[in-house]
Short mmCIF file of C-alpha atoms in Angstrom, two decimals:
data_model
loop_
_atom_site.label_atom_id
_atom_site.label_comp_id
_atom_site.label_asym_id
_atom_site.label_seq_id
_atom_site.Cartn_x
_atom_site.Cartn_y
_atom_site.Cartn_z
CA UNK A 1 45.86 135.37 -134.51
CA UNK A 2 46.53 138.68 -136.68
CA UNK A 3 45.64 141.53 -136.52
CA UNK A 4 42.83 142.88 -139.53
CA UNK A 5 45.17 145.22 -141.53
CA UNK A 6 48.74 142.92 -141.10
CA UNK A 7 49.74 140.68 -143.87
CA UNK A 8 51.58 136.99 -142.54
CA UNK A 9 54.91 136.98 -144.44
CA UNK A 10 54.98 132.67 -143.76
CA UNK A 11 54.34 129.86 -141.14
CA UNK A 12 56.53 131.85 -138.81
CA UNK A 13 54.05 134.20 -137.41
CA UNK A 14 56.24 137.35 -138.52
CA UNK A 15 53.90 140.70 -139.26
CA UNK A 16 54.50 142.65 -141.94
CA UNK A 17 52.22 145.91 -142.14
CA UNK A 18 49.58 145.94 -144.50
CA UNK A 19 46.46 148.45 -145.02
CA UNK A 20 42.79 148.31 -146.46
CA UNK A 21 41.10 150.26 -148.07
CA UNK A 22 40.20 153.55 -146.50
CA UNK A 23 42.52 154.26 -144.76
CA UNK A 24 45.32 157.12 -144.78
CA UNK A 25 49.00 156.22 -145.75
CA UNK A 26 50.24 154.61 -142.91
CA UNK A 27 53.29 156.44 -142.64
CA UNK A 28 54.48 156.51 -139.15
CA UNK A 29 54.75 159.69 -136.88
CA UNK A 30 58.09 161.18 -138.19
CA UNK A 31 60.27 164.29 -137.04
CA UNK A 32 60.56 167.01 -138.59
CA UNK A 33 62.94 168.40 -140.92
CA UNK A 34 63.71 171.65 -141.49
CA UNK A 35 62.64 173.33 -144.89
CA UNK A 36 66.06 173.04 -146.01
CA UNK A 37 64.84 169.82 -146.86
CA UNK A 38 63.06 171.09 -149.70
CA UNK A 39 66.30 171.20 -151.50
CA UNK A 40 66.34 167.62 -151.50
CA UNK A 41 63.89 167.26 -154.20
CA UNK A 42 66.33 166.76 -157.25
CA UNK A 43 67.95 164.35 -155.41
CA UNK A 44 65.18 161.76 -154.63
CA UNK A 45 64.46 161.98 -158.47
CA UNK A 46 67.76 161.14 -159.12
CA UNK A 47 67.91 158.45 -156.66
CA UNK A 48 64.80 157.08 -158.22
CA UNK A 49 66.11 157.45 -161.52
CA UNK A 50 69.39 155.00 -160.41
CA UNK A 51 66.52 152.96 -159.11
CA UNK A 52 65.20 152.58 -162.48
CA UNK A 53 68.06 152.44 -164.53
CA UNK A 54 69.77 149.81 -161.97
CA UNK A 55 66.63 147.66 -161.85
CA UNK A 56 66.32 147.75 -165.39
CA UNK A 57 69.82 146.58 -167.00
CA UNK A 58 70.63 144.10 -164.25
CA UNK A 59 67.64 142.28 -165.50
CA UNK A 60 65.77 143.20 -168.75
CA UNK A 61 68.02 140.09 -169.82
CA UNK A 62 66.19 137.78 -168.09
CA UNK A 63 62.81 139.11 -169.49
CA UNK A 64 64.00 138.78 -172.86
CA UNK A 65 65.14 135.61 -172.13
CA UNK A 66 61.97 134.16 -170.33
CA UNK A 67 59.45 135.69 -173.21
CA UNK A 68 61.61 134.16 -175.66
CA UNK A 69 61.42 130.56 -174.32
CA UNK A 70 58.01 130.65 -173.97
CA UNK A 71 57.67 130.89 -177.83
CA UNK A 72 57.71 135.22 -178.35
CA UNK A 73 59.05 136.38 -181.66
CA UNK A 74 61.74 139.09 -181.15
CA UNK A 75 58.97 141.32 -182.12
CA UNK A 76 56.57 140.01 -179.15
CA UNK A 77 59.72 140.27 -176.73
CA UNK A 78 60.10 143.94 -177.57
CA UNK A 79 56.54 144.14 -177.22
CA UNK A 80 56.23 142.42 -173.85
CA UNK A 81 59.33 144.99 -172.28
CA UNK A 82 58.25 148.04 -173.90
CA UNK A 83 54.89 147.28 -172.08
CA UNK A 84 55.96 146.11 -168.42
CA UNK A 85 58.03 148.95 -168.37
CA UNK A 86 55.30 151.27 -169.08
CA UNK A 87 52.38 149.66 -167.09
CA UNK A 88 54.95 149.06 -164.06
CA UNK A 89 55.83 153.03 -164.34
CA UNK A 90 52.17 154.39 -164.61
CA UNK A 91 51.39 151.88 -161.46
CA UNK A 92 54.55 153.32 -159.46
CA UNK A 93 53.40 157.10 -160.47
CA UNK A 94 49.52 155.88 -159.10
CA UNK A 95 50.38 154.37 -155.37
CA UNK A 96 53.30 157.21 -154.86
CA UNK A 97 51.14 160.20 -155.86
CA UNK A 98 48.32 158.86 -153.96
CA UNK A 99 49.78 157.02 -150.88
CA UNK A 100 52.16 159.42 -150.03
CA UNK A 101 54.89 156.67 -149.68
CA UNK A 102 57.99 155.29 -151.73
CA UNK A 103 55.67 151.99 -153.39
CA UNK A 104 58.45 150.85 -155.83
CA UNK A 105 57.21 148.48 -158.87
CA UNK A 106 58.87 146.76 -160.99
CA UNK A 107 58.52 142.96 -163.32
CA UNK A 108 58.93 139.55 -161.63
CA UNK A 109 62.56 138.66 -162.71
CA UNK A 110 62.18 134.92 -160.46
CA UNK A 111 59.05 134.57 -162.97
CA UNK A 112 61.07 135.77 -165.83
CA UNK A 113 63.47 132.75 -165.04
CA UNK A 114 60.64 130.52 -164.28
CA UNK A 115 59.58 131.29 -167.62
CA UNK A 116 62.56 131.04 -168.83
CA UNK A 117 63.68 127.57 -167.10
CA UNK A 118 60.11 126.23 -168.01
CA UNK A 119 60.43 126.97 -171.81
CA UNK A 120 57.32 126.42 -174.65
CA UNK A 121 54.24 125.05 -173.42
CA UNK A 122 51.24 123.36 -175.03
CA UNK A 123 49.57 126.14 -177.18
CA UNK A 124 52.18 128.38 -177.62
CA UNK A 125 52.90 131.95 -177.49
CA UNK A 126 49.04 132.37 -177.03
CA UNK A 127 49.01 129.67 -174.38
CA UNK A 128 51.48 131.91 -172.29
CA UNK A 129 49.69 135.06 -172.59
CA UNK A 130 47.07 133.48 -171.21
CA UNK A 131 48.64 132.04 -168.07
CA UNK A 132 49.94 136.04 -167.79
CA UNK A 133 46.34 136.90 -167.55
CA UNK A 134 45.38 134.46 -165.36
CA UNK A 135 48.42 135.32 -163.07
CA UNK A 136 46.74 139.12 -163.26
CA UNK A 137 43.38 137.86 -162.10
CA UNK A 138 45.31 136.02 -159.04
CA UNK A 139 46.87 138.77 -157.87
CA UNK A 140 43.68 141.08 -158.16
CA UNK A 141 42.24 138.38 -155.88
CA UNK A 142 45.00 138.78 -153.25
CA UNK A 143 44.09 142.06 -152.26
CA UNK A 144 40.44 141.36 -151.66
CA UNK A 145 40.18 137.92 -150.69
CA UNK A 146 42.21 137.32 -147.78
CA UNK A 147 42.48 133.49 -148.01
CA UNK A 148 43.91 133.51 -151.10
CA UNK A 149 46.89 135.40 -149.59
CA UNK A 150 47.01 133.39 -146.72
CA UNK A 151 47.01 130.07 -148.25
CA UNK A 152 50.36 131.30 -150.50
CA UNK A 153 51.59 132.81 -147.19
CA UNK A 154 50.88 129.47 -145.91
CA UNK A 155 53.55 127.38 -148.08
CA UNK A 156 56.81 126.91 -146.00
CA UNK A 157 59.40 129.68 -147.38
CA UNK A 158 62.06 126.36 -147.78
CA UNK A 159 59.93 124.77 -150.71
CA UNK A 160 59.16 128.34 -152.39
CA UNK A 161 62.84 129.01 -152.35
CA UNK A 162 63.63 125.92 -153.61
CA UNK A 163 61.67 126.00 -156.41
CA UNK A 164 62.64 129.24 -157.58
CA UNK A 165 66.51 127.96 -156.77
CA UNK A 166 66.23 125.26 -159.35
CA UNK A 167 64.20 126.96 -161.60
CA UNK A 168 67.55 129.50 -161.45
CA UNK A 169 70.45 127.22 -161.47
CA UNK A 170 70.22 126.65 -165.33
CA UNK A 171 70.21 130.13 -166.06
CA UNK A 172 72.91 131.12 -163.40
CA UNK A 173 75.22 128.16 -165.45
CA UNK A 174 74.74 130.07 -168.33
CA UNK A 175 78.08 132.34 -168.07
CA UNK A 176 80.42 129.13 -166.69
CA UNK A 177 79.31 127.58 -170.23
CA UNK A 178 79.43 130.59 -172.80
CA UNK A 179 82.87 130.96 -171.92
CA UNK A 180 83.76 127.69 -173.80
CA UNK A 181 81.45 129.47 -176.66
CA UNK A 182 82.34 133.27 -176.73
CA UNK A 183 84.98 133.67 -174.81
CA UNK A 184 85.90 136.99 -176.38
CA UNK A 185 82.80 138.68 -175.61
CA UNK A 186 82.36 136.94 -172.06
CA UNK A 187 85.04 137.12 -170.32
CA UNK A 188 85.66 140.75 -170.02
CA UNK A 189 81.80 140.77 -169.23
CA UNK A 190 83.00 138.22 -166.41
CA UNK A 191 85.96 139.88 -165.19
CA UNK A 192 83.76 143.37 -164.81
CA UNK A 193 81.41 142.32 -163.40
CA UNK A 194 83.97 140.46 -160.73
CA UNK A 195 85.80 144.16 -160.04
CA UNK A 196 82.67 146.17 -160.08
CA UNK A 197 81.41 143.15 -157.28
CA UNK A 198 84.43 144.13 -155.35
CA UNK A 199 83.94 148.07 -155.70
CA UNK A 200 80.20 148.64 -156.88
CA UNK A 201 78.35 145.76 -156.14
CA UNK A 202 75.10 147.57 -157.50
CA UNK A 203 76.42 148.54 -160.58
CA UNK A 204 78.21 145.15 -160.96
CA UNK A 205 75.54 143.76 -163.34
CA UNK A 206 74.76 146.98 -165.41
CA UNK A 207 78.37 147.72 -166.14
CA UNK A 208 78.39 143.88 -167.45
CA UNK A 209 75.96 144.43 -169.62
CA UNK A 210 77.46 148.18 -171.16
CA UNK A 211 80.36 145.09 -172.00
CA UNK A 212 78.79 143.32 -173.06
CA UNK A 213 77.05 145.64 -175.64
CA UNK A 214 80.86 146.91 -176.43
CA UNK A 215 81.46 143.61 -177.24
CA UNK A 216 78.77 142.87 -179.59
CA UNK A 217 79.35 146.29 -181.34
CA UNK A 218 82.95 145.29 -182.08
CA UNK A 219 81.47 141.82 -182.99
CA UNK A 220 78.82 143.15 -185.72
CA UNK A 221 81.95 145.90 -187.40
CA UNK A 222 84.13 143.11 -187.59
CA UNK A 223 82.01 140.72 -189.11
CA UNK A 224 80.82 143.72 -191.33
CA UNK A 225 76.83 142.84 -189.94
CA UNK A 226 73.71 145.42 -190.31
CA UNK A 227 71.39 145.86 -187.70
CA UNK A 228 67.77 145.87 -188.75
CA UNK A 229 66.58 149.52 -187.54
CA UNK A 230 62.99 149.20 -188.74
CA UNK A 231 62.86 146.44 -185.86
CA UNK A 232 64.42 148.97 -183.45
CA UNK A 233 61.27 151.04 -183.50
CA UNK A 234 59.58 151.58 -180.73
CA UNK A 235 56.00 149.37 -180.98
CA UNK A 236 53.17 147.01 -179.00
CA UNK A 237 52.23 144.16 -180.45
CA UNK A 238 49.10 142.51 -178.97
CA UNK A 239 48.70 138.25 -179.46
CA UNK A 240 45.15 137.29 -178.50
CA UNK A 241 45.10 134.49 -175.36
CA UNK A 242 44.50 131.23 -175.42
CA UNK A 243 44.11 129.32 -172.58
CA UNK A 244 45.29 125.38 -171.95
CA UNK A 245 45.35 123.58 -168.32
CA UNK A 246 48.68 122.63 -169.04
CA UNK A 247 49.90 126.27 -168.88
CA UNK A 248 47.07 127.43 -166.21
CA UNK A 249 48.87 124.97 -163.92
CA UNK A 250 52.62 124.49 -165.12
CA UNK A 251 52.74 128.16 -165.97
CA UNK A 252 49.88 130.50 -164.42
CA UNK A 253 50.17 128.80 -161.07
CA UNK A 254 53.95 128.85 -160.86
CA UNK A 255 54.60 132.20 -162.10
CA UNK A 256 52.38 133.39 -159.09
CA UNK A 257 53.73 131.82 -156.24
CA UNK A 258 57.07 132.97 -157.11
CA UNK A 259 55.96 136.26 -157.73
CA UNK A 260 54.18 136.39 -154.19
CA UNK A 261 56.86 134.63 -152.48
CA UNK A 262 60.07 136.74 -153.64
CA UNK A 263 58.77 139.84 -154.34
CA UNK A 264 55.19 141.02 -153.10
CA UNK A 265 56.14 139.81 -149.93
CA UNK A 266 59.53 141.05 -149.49
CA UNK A 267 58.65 143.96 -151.24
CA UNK A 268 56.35 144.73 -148.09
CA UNK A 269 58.94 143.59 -146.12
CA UNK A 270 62.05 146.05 -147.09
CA UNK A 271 59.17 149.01 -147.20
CA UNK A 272 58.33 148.42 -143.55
CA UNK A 273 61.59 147.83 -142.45
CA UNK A 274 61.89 151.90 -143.80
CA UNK A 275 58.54 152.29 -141.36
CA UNK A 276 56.13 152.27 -144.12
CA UNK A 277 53.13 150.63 -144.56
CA UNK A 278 52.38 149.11 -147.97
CA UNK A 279 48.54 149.95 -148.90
CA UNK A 280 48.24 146.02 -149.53
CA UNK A 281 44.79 146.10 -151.34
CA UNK A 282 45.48 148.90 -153.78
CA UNK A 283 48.88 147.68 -154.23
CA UNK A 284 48.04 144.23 -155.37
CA UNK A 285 45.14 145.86 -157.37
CA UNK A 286 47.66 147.78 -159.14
CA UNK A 287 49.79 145.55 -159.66
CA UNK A 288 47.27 142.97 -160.64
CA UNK A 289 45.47 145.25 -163.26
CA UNK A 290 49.15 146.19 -164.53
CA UNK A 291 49.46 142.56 -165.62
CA UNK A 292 46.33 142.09 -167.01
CA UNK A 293 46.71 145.37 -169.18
CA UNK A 294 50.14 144.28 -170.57
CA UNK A 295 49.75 140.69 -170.89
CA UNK A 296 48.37 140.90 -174.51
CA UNK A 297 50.98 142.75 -175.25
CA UNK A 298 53.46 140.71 -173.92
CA UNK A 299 53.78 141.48 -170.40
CA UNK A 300 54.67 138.96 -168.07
CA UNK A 301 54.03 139.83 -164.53
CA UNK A 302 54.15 143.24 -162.20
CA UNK A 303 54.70 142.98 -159.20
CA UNK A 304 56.48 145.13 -155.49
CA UNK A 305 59.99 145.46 -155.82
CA UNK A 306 61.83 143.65 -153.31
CA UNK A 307 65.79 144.69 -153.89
CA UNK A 308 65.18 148.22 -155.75
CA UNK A 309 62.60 149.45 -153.14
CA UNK A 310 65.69 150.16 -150.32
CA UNK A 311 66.85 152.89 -152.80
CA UNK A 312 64.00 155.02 -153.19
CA UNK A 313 62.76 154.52 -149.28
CA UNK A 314 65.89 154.51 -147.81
CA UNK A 315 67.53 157.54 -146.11
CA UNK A 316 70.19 158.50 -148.85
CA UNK A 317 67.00 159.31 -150.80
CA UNK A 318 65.57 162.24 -148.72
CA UNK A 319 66.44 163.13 -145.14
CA UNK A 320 62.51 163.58 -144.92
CA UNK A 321 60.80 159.39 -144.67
CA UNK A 322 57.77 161.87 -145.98
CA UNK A 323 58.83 163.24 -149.21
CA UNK A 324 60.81 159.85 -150.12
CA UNK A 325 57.75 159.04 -151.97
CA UNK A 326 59.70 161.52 -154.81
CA UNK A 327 61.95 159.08 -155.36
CA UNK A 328 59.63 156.29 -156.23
CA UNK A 329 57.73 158.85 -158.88
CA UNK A 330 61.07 159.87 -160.08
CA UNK A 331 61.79 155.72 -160.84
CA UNK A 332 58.24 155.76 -162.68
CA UNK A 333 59.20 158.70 -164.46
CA UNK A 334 62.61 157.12 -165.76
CA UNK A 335 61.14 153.94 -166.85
CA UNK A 336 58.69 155.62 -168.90
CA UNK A 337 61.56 157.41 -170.89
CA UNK A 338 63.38 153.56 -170.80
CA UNK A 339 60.65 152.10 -172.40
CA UNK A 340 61.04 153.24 -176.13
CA UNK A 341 64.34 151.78 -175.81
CA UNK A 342 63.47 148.22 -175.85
CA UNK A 343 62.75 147.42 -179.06
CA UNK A 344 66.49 148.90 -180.24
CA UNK A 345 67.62 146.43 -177.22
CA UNK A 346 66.01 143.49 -178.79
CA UNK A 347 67.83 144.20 -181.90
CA UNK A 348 70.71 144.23 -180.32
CA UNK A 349 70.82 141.02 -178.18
CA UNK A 350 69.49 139.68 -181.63
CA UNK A 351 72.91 140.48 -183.21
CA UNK A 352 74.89 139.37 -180.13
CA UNK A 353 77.08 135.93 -180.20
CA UNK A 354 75.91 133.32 -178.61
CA UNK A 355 75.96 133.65 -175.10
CA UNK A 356 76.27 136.60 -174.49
CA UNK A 357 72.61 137.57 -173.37
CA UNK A 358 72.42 134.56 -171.42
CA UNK A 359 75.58 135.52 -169.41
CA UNK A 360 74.53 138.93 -168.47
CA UNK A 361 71.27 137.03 -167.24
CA UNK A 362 72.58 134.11 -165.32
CA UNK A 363 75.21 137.25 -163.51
CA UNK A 364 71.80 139.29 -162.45
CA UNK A 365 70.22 135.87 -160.85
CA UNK A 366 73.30 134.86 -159.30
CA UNK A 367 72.31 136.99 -155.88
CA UNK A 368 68.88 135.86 -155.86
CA UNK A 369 69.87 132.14 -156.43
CA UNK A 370 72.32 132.53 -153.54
CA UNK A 371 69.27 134.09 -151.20
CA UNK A 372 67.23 131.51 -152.39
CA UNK A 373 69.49 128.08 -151.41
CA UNK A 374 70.13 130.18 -148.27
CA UNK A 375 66.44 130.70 -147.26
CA UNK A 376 66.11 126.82 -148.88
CA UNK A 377 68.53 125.11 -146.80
CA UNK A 378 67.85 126.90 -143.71
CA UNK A 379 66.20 124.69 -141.01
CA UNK A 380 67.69 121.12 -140.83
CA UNK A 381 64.25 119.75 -140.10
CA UNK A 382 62.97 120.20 -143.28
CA UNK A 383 66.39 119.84 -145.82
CA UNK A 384 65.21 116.95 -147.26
CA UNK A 385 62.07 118.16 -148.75
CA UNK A 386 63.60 121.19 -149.69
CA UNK A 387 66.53 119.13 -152.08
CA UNK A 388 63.71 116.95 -153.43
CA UNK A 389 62.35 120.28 -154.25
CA UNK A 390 65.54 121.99 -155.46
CA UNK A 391 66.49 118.87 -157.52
CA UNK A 392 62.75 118.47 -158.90
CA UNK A 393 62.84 122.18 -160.47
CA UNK A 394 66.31 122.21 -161.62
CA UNK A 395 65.30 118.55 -163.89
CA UNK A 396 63.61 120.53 -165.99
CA UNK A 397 61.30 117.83 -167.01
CA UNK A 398 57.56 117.59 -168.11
CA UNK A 399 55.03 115.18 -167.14
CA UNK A 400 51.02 115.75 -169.00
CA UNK A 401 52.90 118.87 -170.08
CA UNK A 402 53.23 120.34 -166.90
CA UNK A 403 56.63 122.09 -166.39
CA UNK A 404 58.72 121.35 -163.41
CA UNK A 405 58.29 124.18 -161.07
CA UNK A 406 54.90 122.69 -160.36
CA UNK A 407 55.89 119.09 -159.37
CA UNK A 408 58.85 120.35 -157.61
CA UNK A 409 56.32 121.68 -155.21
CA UNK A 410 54.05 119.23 -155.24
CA UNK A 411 56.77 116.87 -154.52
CA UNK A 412 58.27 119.08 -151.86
CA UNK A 413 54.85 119.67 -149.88
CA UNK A 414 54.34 115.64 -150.13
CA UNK A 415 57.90 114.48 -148.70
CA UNK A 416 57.36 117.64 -146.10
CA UNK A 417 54.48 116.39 -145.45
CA UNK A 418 55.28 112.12 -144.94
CA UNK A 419 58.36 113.27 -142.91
CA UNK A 420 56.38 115.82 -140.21
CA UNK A 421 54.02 112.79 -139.97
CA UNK A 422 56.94 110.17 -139.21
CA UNK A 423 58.82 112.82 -136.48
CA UNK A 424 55.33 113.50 -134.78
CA UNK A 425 53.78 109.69 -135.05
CA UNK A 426 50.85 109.26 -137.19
CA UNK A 427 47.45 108.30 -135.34
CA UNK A 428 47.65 104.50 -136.57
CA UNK A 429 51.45 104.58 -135.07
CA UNK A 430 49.83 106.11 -131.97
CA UNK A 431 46.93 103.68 -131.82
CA UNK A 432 49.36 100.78 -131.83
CA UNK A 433 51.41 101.81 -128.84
#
């Protein structure tokens, strides 16, 4: 049984802290330090502001990537990051100002992939910003209705991870096959990102990138190209919704679970492991209301941060666990001066070789693929279902246009399912005894 203001991170019976409405920021009872930690102050906004600038190169690719398969013009792409950037920022500045505590947002990347592994469904464009809004209105629902968190706490972590593992593992093969295609461009990306691993693992992705980008300008002056600047200007472009069962389910659904699954949850997770606890209600309310706000304009999902949220609540951010919360307005801050930048970074991944932008994003999902097979292939009891899963998502196929994330779980849960009922005897086996 749990207690009223804990949120169940799975089947495991693990507690992670959550809080209702209400109530104070449930910061724990810290010691003191001395006013010389007032000095501190410029350096929790620059630790938020490597938060933001980290969080945002090692994966803006994979946003660009995800919109883009699901049928955005490079126009609506720019669109969609110029507005998750914003909406995430103006959420972060909310639930740090008022909470007191380092509540770190940021956009889904697994659903980026998942968009980007699931590719166009029926109705288009307009189809998938409807599934975004309907992934908005889910989340809203988390934080008030309790049994709607509970029965996505509920799914076994080893079919959620596999899922989002094959929904990665085409994107993560992306860099293994561009070299065959632009090798000039990827491979120094490649080997940087390789030394930086070994030196800088954070900066590992970002630094492949800033190659990247050397290596498309050098590509567009020696092929004597033009960039387009007019596109480079900063702009929202709204798409009215439609809305199709085919991308309520294949897409809407999906694009939830995975966002609950590997990053509200862990998000909560790495901010209590700091000793906070995450005001679940207004968080998912944020968060929820983020994605509704930007999905017309392109937004896919916002959501906790999960990997970025350990460097604006950990110690190296402010000696004081009470004025952390800096660092996490300092990260909202930054991405609202990142944001006019997107459209000029559209342009340019429009002008890059082929590959190129694909690399950088396979690179910045290779660590969450590897947590994800991890997490996946964890308990022997339950390997098979989790392959079927795994195998189900990476196929990539589509069945009464449904994409495959969806069957690989409903696949998963069913040979979970048949295989707990042959290990514990099912009541006609009993019967017959």
């Amino acid at each position: 049984m749990t207690d009223e203001n804990s949120w169940p991170t799975g089947r495991s019976g693990d507690l992670v802290p959550g809080e209702r409405d209400g109530e104070t920021a449930g910061e724990p009872v810290w010691p003191r330090v001395g006013d010389g930690a007032r000095g501190h102050t410029a350096h929790a906004i620059g630790a938020g502001a490597v938060a933001a600038l980290v969080g945002f190169t090692s994966s803006f690719a994979v946003v660009l990537a995800g919109l883009t398969k699901m049928g955005a013009t490079p126009a609506q792409a720019a669109s969609g990051l110029t507005v998750v950037c914003i909406t995430q920022a103006v959420g972060m500045l909310l639930l740090a100002w008022r909470f007191r505590i380092p509540v770190t947002l940021a956009w889904s990347t697994p659903g980026a992939a998942l968009l980007a592994s699931t590719g166009a469904v029926a109705g288009g464009w307009a189809a998938a910003v409807g599934a975004f809004l309907v992934t908005g209105v889910l989340i809203v629902l988390t934080g008030f209705w309790d049994r709607l968190g509970r029965l996505i706490a509920a799914i076994p972590v080893e079919i959620a991870q596999a899922m989002l593992a094959g929904v990665l593992v085409p994107l993560c093969l992306a860099p293994v096959r561009s070299v065959t295609v632009s090798p000039a461009v990827v491979v120094p990306v490649l080997v940087v990102w390789l030394a930086l691993q070994r030196f800088a693992a954070c900066w590992a992705v970002p630094a492949a990138f800033a190659t990247a980008a050397v290596g498309v300008g050098i590509d567009i002056a020696v092929t004597h190209r033009r960039l387009d600047l007019a596109a480079m200007t900063p702009h929202v472009e709204l798409s009215a919704p439609h809305w199709t069962w085919q991308a309520v389910i294949g897409v809407a659904v999906p694009l939830y679970i995975v966002t609950m699954a590997a990053q509200n949850i862990p998000g909560t997770a790495v901010l209590s492991s700091f000793g906070y606890r995450v005001p679940w209600r207004a968080a998912m309310t944020t968060t929820g209301l983020g994605t509704l706000v930007g999905a017309t304009a392109g937004g896919h999902v916002v959501n906790l941060a999960a990997i970025s949220a350990a460097l604006t609540a950990a110690p190296a951010a402010h000696p004081d666990p009470r004025r952390r919360w800096i660092a996490a307005f300092g990260t909202g801050c930054t991405y609202l001066l990142i944001a006019p930048a997107a459209a000029a970074l559209v342009t340019l991944v429009a002008a890059a070789p082929r590959g190129a932008l694909e690399s950088v994003a396979g690179l910045a999902l290779l660590a969450t693929l590897a947590g994800a097979l991890t997490a996946a292939l964890g308990p022997a009891e339950h390997r098979t279902a989790a392959a079927v899963t795994f195998l189900v998502s990476a196929s990539a196929i589509t069945i009464a246009g449904i994409g495959a994330a969806f069957w690989a779980l409903a696949a998963g849960l069913l040979v979970r399912w048949v295989l707990a009922a042959r290990a514990t005897g099912t009541p006609a086996a009993a019967n017959s005894r």
